[in-house]
XYZ file of C-alpha atoms in Angstrom:
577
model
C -0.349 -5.704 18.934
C 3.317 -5.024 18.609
C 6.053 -7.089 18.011
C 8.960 -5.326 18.211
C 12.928 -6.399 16.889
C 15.093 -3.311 18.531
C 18.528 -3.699 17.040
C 21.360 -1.331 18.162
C 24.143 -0.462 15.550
C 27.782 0.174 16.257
C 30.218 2.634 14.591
C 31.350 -0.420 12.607
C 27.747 -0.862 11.537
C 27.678 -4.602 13.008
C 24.166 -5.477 14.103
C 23.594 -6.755 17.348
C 19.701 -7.852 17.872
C 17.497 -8.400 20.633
C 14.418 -9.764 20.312
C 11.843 -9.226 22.161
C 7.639 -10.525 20.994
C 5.984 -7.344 22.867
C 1.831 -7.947 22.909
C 0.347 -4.439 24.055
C -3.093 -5.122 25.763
C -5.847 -2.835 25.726
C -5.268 -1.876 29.190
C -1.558 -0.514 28.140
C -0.012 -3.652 29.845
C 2.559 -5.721 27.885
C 3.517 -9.576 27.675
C 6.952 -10.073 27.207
C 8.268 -13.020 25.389
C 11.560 -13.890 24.186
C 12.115 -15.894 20.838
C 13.767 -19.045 21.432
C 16.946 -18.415 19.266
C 18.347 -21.913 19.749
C 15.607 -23.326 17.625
C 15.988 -20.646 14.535
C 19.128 -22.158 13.785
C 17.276 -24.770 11.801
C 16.491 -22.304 9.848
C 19.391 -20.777 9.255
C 22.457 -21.585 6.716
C 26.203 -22.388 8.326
C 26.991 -19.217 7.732
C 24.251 -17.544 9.830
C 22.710 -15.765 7.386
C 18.556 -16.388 6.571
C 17.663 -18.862 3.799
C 16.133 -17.022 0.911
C 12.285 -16.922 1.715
C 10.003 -15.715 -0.602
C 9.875 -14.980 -4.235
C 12.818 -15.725 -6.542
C 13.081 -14.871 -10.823
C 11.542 -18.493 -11.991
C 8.483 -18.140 -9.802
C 7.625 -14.867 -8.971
C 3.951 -14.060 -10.073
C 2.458 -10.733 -10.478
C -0.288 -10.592 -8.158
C -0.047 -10.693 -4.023
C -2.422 -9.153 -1.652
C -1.962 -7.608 1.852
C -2.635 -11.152 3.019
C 0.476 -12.525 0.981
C 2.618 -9.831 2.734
C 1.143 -10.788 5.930
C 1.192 -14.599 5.232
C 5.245 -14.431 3.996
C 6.495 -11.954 5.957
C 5.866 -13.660 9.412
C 7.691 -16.588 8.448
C 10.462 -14.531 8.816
C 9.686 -12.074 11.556
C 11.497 -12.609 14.646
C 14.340 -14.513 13.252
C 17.279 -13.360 14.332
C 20.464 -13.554 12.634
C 23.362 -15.445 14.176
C 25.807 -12.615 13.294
C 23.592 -10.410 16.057
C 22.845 -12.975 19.003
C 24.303 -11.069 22.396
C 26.939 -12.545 24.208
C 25.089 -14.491 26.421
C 24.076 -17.041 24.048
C 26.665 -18.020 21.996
C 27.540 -20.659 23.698
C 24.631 -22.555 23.802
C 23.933 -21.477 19.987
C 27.450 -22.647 19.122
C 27.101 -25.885 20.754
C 24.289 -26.545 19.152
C 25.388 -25.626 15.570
C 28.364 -27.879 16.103
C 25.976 -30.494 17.127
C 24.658 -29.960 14.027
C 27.474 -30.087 11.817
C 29.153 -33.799 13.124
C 26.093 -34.839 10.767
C 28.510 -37.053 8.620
C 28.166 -35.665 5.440
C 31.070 -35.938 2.079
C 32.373 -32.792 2.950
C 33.758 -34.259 6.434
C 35.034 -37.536 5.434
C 37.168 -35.292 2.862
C 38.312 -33.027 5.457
C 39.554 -35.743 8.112
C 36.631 -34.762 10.560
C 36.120 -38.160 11.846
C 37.953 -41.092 12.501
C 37.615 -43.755 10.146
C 39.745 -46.614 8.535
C 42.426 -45.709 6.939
C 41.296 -46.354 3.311
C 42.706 -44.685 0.461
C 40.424 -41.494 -0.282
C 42.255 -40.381 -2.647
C 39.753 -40.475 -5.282
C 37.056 -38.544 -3.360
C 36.156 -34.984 -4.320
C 34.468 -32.360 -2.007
C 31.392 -31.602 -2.654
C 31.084 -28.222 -4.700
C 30.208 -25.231 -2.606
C 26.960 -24.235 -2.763
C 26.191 -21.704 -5.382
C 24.305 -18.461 -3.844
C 21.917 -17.358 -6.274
C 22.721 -14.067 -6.677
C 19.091 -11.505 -7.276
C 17.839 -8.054 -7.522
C 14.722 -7.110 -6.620
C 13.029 -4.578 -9.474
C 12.546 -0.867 -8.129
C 9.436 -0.563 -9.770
C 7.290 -3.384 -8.862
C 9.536 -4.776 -6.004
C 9.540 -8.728 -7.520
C 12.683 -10.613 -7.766
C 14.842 -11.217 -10.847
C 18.128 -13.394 -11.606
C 21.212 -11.165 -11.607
C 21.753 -12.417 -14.812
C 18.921 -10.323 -16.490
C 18.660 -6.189 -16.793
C 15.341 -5.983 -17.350
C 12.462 -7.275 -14.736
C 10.602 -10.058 -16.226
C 7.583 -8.671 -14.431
C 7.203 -5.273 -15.356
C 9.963 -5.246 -17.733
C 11.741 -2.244 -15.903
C 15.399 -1.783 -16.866
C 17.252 -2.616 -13.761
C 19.320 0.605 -13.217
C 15.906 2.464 -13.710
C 16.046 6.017 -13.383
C 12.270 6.307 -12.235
C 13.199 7.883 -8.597
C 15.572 10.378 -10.919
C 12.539 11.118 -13.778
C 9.500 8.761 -12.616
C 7.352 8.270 -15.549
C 9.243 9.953 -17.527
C 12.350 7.957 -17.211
C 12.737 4.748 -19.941
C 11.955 1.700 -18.456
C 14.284 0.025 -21.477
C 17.281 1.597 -20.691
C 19.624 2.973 -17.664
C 19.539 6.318 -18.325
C 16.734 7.422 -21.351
C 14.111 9.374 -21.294
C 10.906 9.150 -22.655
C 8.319 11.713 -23.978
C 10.418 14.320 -23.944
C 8.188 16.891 -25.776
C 5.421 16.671 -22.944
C 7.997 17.329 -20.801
C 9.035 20.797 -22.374
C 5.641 21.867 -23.096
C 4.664 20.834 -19.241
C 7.485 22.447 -17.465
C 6.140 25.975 -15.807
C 9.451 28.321 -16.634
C 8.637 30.313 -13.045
C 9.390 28.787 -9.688
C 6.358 28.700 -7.128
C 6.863 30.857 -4.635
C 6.734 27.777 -1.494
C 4.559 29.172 0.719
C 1.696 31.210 -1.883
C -1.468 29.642 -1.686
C -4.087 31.165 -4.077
C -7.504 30.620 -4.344
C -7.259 29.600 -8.172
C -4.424 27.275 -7.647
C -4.105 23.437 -6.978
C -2.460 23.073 -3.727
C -0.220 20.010 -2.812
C 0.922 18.648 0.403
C 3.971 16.959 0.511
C 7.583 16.607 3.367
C 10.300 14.386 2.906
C 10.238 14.063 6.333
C 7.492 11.358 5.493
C 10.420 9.548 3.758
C 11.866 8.556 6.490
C 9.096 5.836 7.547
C 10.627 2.463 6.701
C 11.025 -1.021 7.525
C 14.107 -1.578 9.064
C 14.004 -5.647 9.688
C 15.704 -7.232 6.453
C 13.283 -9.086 5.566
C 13.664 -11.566 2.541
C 11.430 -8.931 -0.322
C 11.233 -5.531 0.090
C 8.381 -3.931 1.898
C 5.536 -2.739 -0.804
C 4.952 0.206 0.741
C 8.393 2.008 0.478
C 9.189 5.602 0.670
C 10.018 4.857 -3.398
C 6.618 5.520 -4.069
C 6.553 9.119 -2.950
C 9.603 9.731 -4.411
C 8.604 8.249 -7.847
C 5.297 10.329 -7.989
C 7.289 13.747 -6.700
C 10.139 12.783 -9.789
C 7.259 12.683 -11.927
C 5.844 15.874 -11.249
C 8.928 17.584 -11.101
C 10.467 16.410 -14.352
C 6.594 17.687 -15.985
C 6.837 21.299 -13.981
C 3.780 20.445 -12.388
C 5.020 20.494 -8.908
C 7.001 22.430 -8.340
C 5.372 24.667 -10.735
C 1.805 24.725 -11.637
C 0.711 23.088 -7.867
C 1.551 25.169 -4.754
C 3.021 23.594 -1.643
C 1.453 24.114 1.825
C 3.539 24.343 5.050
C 3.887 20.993 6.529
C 1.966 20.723 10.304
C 2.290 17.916 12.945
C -1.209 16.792 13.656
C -2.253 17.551 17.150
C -2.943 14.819 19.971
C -6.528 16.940 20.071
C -7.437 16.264 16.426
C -6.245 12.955 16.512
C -9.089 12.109 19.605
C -11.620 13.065 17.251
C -11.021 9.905 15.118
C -8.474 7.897 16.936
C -8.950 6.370 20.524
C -6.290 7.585 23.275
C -4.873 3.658 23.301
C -4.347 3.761 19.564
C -2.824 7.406 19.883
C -0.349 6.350 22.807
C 0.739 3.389 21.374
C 2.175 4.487 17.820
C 3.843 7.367 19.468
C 5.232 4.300 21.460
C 7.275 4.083 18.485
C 9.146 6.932 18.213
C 11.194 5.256 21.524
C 11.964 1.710 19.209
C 13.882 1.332 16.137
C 11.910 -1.309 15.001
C 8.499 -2.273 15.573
C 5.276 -4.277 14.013
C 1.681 -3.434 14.319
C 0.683 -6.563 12.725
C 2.965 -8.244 10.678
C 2.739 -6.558 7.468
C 2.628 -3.124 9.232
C 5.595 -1.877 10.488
C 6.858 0.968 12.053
C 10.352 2.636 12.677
C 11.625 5.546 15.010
C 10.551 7.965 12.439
C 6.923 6.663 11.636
C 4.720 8.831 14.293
C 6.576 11.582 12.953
C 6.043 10.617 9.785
C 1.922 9.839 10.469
C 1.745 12.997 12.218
C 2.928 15.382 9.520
C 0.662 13.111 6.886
C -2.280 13.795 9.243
C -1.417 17.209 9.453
C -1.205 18.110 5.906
C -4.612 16.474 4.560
C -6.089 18.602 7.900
C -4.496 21.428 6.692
C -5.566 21.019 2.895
C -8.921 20.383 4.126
C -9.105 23.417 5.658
C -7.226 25.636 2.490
C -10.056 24.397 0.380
C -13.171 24.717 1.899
C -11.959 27.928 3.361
C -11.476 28.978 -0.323
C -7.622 29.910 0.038
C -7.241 27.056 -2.631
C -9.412 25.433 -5.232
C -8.512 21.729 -4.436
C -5.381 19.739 -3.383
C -3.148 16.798 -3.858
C -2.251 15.256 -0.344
C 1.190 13.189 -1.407
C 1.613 11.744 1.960
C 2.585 8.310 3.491
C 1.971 5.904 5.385
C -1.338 5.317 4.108
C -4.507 5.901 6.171
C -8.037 4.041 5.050
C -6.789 0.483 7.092
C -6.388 2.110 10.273
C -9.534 2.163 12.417
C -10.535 3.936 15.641
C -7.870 1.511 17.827
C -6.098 -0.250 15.217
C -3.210 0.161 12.486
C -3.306 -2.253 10.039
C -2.456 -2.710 6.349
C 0.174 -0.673 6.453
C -1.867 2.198 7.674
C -1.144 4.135 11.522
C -3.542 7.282 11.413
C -6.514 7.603 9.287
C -5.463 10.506 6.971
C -9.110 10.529 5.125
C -11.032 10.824 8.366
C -9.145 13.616 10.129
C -9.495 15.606 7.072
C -13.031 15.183 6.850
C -13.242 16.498 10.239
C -11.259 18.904 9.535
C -13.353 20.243 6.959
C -16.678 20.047 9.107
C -14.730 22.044 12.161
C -13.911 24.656 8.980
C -17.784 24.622 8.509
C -18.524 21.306 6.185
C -21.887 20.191 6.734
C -21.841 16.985 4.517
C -18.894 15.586 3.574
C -18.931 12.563 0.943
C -15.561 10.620 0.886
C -15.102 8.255 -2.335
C -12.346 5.149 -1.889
C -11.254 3.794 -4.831
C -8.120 1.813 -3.098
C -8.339 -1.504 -4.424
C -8.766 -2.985 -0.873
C -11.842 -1.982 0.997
C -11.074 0.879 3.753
C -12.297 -0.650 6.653
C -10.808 1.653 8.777
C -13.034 4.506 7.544
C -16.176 2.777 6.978
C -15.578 2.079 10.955
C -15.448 5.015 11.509
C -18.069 6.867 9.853
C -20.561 4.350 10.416
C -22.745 5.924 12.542
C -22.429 9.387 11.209
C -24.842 10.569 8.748
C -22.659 13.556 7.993
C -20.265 11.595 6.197
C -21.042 9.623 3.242
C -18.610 6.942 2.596
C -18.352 5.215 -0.997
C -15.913 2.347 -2.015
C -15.244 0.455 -5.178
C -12.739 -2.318 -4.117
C -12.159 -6.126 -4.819
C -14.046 -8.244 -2.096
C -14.571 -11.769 -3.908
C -16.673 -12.842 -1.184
C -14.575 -11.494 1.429
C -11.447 -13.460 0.565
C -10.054 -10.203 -0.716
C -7.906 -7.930 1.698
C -8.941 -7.396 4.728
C -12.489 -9.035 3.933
C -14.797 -6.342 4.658
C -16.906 -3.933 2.479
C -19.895 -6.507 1.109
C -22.622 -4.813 0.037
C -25.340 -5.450 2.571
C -22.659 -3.111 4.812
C -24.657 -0.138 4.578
C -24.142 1.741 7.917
C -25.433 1.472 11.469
C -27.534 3.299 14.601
C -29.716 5.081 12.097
C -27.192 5.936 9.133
C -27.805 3.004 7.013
C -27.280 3.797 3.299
C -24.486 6.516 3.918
C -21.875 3.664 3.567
C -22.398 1.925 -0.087
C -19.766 -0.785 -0.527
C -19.231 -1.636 -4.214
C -17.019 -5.148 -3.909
C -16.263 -6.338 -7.275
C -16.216 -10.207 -7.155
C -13.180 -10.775 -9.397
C -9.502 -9.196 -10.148
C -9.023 -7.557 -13.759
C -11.465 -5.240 -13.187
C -10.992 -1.930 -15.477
C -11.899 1.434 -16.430
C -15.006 0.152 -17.890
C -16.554 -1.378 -14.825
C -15.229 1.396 -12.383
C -17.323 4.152 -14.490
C -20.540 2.477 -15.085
C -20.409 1.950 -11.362
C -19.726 5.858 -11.222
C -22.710 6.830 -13.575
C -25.413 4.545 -12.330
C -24.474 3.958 -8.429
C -21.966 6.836 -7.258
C -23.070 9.888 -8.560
C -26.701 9.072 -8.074
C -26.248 8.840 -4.855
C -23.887 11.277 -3.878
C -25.779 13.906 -5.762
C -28.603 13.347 -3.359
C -26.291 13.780 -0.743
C -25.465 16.906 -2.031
C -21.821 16.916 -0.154
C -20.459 20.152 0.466
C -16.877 18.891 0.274
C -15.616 15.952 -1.219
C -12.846 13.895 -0.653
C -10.866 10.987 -2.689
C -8.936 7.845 -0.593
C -6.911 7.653 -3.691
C -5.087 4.134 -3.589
C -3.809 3.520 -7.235
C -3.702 -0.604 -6.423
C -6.081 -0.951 -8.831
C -3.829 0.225 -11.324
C -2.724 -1.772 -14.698
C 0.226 -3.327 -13.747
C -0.338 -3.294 -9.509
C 1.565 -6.360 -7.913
C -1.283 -6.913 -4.968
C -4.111 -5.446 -6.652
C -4.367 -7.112 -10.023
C -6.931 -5.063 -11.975
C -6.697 -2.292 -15.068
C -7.542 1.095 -14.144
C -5.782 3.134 -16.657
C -4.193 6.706 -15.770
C -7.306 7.660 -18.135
C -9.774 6.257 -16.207
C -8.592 7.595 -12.542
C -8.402 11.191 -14.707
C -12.377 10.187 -15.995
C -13.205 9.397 -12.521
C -11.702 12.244 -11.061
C -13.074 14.317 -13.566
C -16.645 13.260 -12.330
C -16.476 13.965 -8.692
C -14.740 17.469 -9.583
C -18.281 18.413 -10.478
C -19.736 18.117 -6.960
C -19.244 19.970 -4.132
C -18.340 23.149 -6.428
C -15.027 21.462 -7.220
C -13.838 21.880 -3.266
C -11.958 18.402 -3.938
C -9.193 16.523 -1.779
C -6.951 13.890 -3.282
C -5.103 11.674 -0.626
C -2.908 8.961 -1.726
C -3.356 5.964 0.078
C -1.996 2.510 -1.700
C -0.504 1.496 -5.197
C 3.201 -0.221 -5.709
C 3.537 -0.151 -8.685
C 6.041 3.132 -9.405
C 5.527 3.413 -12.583
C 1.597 3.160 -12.533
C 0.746 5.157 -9.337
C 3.164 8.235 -10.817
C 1.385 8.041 -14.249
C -1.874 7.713 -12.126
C -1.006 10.630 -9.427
C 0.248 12.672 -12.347
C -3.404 12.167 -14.650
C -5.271 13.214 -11.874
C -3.437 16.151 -10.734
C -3.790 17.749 -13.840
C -7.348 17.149 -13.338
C -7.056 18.681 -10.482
C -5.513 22.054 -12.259
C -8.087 22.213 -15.049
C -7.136 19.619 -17.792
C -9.956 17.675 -19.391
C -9.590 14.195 -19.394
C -7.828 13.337 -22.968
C -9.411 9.880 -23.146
C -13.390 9.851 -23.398
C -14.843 6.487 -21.314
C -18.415 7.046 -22.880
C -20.573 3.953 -24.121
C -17.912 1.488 -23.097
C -19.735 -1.836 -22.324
C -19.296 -3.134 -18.253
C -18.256 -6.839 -18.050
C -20.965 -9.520 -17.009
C -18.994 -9.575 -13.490
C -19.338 -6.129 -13.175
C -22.433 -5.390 -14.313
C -24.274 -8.085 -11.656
C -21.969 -6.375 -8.654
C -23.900 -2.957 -10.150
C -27.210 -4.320 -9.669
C -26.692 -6.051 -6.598
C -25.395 -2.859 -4.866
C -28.580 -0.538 -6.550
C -31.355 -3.123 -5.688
C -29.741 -2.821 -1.556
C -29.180 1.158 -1.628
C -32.794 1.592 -2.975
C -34.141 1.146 0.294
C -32.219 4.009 1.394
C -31.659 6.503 -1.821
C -35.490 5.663 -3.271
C -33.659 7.953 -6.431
C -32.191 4.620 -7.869
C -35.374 2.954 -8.626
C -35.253 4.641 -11.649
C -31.594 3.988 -12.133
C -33.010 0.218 -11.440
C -35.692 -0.028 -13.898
C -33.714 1.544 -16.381
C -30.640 -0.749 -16.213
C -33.141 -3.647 -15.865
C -34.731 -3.024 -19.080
C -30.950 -2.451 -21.080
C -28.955 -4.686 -19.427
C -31.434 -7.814 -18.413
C -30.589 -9.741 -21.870
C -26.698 -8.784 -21.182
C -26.605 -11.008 -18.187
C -27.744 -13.925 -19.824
C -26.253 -13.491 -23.429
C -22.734 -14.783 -23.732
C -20.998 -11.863 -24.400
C -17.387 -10.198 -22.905
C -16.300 -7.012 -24.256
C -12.563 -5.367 -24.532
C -11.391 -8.648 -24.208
C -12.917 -9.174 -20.729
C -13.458 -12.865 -19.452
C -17.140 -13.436 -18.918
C -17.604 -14.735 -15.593
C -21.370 -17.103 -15.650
């Protein structure tokens, strides 16, 4: 489905909106559907400007999944601003406001709007205009704060943050500081990368501003989580270390082909977000939007995790860094959802079996479940796909990824869903999932090239994800998986709003990714009680297809049994009974 808001600009910059609900059918028919603009007026000011939906400084809280976006953002889709009604309504919509306004009310028996007796008013005073509450809305996290304040009372980012100018290195205390400024001068590579050198012992990173472009253009009450910030915040980071550009080599940006797109995508879902590129504004679902710019946009991501793909397992580069938007793991073989259009994980994983991949393992460690991929790879036995997300019994965004979904039509067991029942989860639950599920598993797999859907959501700090993966702990994970497929790794960003954690994040891994150990060791950290059960759930399902982990089993059985029924948290962890 699209619904689509097409608003024309003059040279004045006025708006002037049309809205029109468009529902694209499978068959490529549409239902057209005006909104009834006469009744948005009640929800509209007498000025014609929105009320203030959403999140304000007093109540703001921390945590929001993709269903809060989805839940809060069509209250105010297809509103349409009084300012931008055509011509050919106002008078109905004036009528109607004026209706609205003989409501006696203080304010009119001041003015002389009525007739009444002619008793002495003298003594009346109007009603104080209302006072707009004036906000900003934090660049890092996105949450609303009272003008009065410089700092967020989130995230506690200064609010002239110069994180798009330094990203993690820029002070989140002050306008204009910066912080470690030693790392910075011992990072920094003195030589510029020559921009189109690709070498064999070099990390390769994919990256075009022309990605930046993708945007929600509806005004819509909070900004949009997934914002071309967060690219910009991650490349300021790397930048401002000399990592990239500088130690990381950039690859020539590509526009995916229609072709390679039919290998993952069906035609409908291919036609229709090139639909876009004809409408200024447009909605997939409600939180996923889409601008003039967005095919573009999906078509150069697609194209440079293809192309990366290939650079790696051809050997013309050791691994890669695919710094690419919009997202990809939501969007299935006919649908874009959660923010996601193409499905940048899958066409790179056929990309690197048409370079000569036999077995290709794919490890998601987005905080939501990629449905989209599990789809599908499903019934592919070529592709192992692996996800550690938050499921709480499929209230979690977008309610898939349990653990009895193993796989279909005789590939059962090469999808292994780890769904952690609970937010907060950390770097201590994350790697004993790694050592005793994960690796076991895809070791037996024996990939020959591996790929990470790296959404940093489950970051410390992560409005919609809520947990507290540490930079060190995406580096330790990262760090593992380098070790298989004789290091022929992909890294593709997919979620994380948080700017300050995702560049931190990005920027941990990546020098993973050119060589660094890890500077944090995880080793002999206790799980929690929550994660530990999730653990052995998952284990005692994949045994009947990876008959390795009944050793893995018996093992944790005979450590961990007593754990499970002690009383006993660890770190600081809430034990869940």
């Amino acid at each position: 489905m699209i619904l689509d808001e097409t608003c024309y600009v003059n040279s004045e910059h006025n708006m002037v909106t049309e809205t029109l609900q468009n529902t694209w059918l499978m068959d490529g028919k549409a239902e057209n559907s005006f909104h009834d603009q006469n009744d948005q007026i009640l929800h509209e000011g007498y000025n014609g400007q929105h009320e203030s939906v959403g999140l304000d400084g007093t109540n703001a809280t921390l945590c929001h999944d993709e269903n809060y976006w989805e839940q809060n953002i069509s209250k105010t889709f297809g509103r349409d601003m009084a300012d931008n009604l055509n011509g050919s309504m106002l008078p109905d919509i004036i009528s109607k406001k004026v209706r609205q306004k003989k409501e006696i009310t203080l304010e009119d028996m001041y003015n002389d709007q009525y007739d009444y007796d002619d008793d002495d008013d003298s003594d009346w005073e109007p009603l104080p205009e209302p006072t707009a509450v004036r906000r900003w809305f934090c660049v890092n996290c996105t949450m609303a704060n009272q003008d009065d304040v410089v700092h967020c009372d989130i995230c506690g980012e200064h609010k002239e943050s110069g994180i798009l100018r330094h990203g993690l290195f820029a002070s989140p205390f002050s306008q204009a500081g910066l912080i470690h400024t030693d790392s910075i001068v011992a990072e920094r590579c003195k030589d510029a990368c020559s921009p189109n050198l690709i070498s064999n012992n070099s990390t390769a990173v994919g990256f075009d501003d022309r990605m930046l472009l993708h945007s929600e253009v509806e005004i819509k009450s909070h900004p949009h989580p997934e914002r071309p910030d967060r690219l910009r915040a991650i490349a300021a980071s790397l930048a401002t270390a000399g990592i990239f550009p500088g130690k990381c080599y950039p690859i020539v940006a590509r526009e995916i082909t229609r072709e390679e797109l039919l290998m993952v995508h069906s035609l409908e879902h291919v036609e229709t977000v090139e639909l876009t590129s004809r409408i200024l504004s447009s909605y997939f679902t409600p939180d996923t939007y889409a601008n003039e710019h967005s095919a573009h946009a999906a078509r150069l991501a697609a194209g440079l995790c293809a192309d990366l793909a290939s650079a790696i397992f051809s050997g013309r580069a050791k691994n890669g860094f695919a710094l690419v938007r919009p997202p990809g793991h939501h969007a299935g073989v006919s649908q874009a959802m959660g923010f996601c259009l193409h499905n940048n994980a899958a066409v790179a994983a056929l990309a690197a079996q048409v370079s000569g991949a036999k077995r290709v393992l794919i490890v998601d460690w987005d905080v939501h479940h990629g449905n989209g991929t599990q789809e599908i790879f499903e019934q592919n036995k070529s592709v192992l796909y692996i996800s550690l997300h938050r499921h709480e019994g499929g209230n979690f965004y977008p309610g898939t990824g349990a653990s009895h979904e193993v796989g279909s039509m005789g590939a059962e067991g090469y999808c292994v869903n780890i769904p952690w029942s609970r937010g907060g989860v950390g770097d201590n639950d994350y790697i004993f999932a790694f050592q005793h599920v994960l690796l076991p598993i895809a070791s037996e797999f024996a990939p020959d090239f591996t790929i990470i859907s790296a959404g940093f959501d489950a970051a410390r700090g992560d409005p919609l994800g809520c947990c507290d993966v540490t930079p060190a702990g995406f580096a330790k994970m990262t760090h593992m998986l380098n070790v298989l497929s004789g290091g022929k790794l992909l890294v593709i960003l997919e979620g994380g709003y948080n700017l300050r954690s995702i560049s931190s994040s990005a920027t941990a891994v990546i020098k993973v990714l050119l060589g660094e150990t890890p500077g944090c060791e995880l080793n002999n950290h206790l799980p929690s009680k929550a994660g530990l059960r999730t653990v052995l759930e998952v284990l005692k399902i994949q045994i009947n297809f990876w008959p390795t982990l009944a050793s893995t089993l018996t093992k944790l059985d005979s450590e961990w049994g007593s754990y499970l029924v002690e009383n006993h948290s660890t770190s600081g962890e809430e034990d869940l009974n």
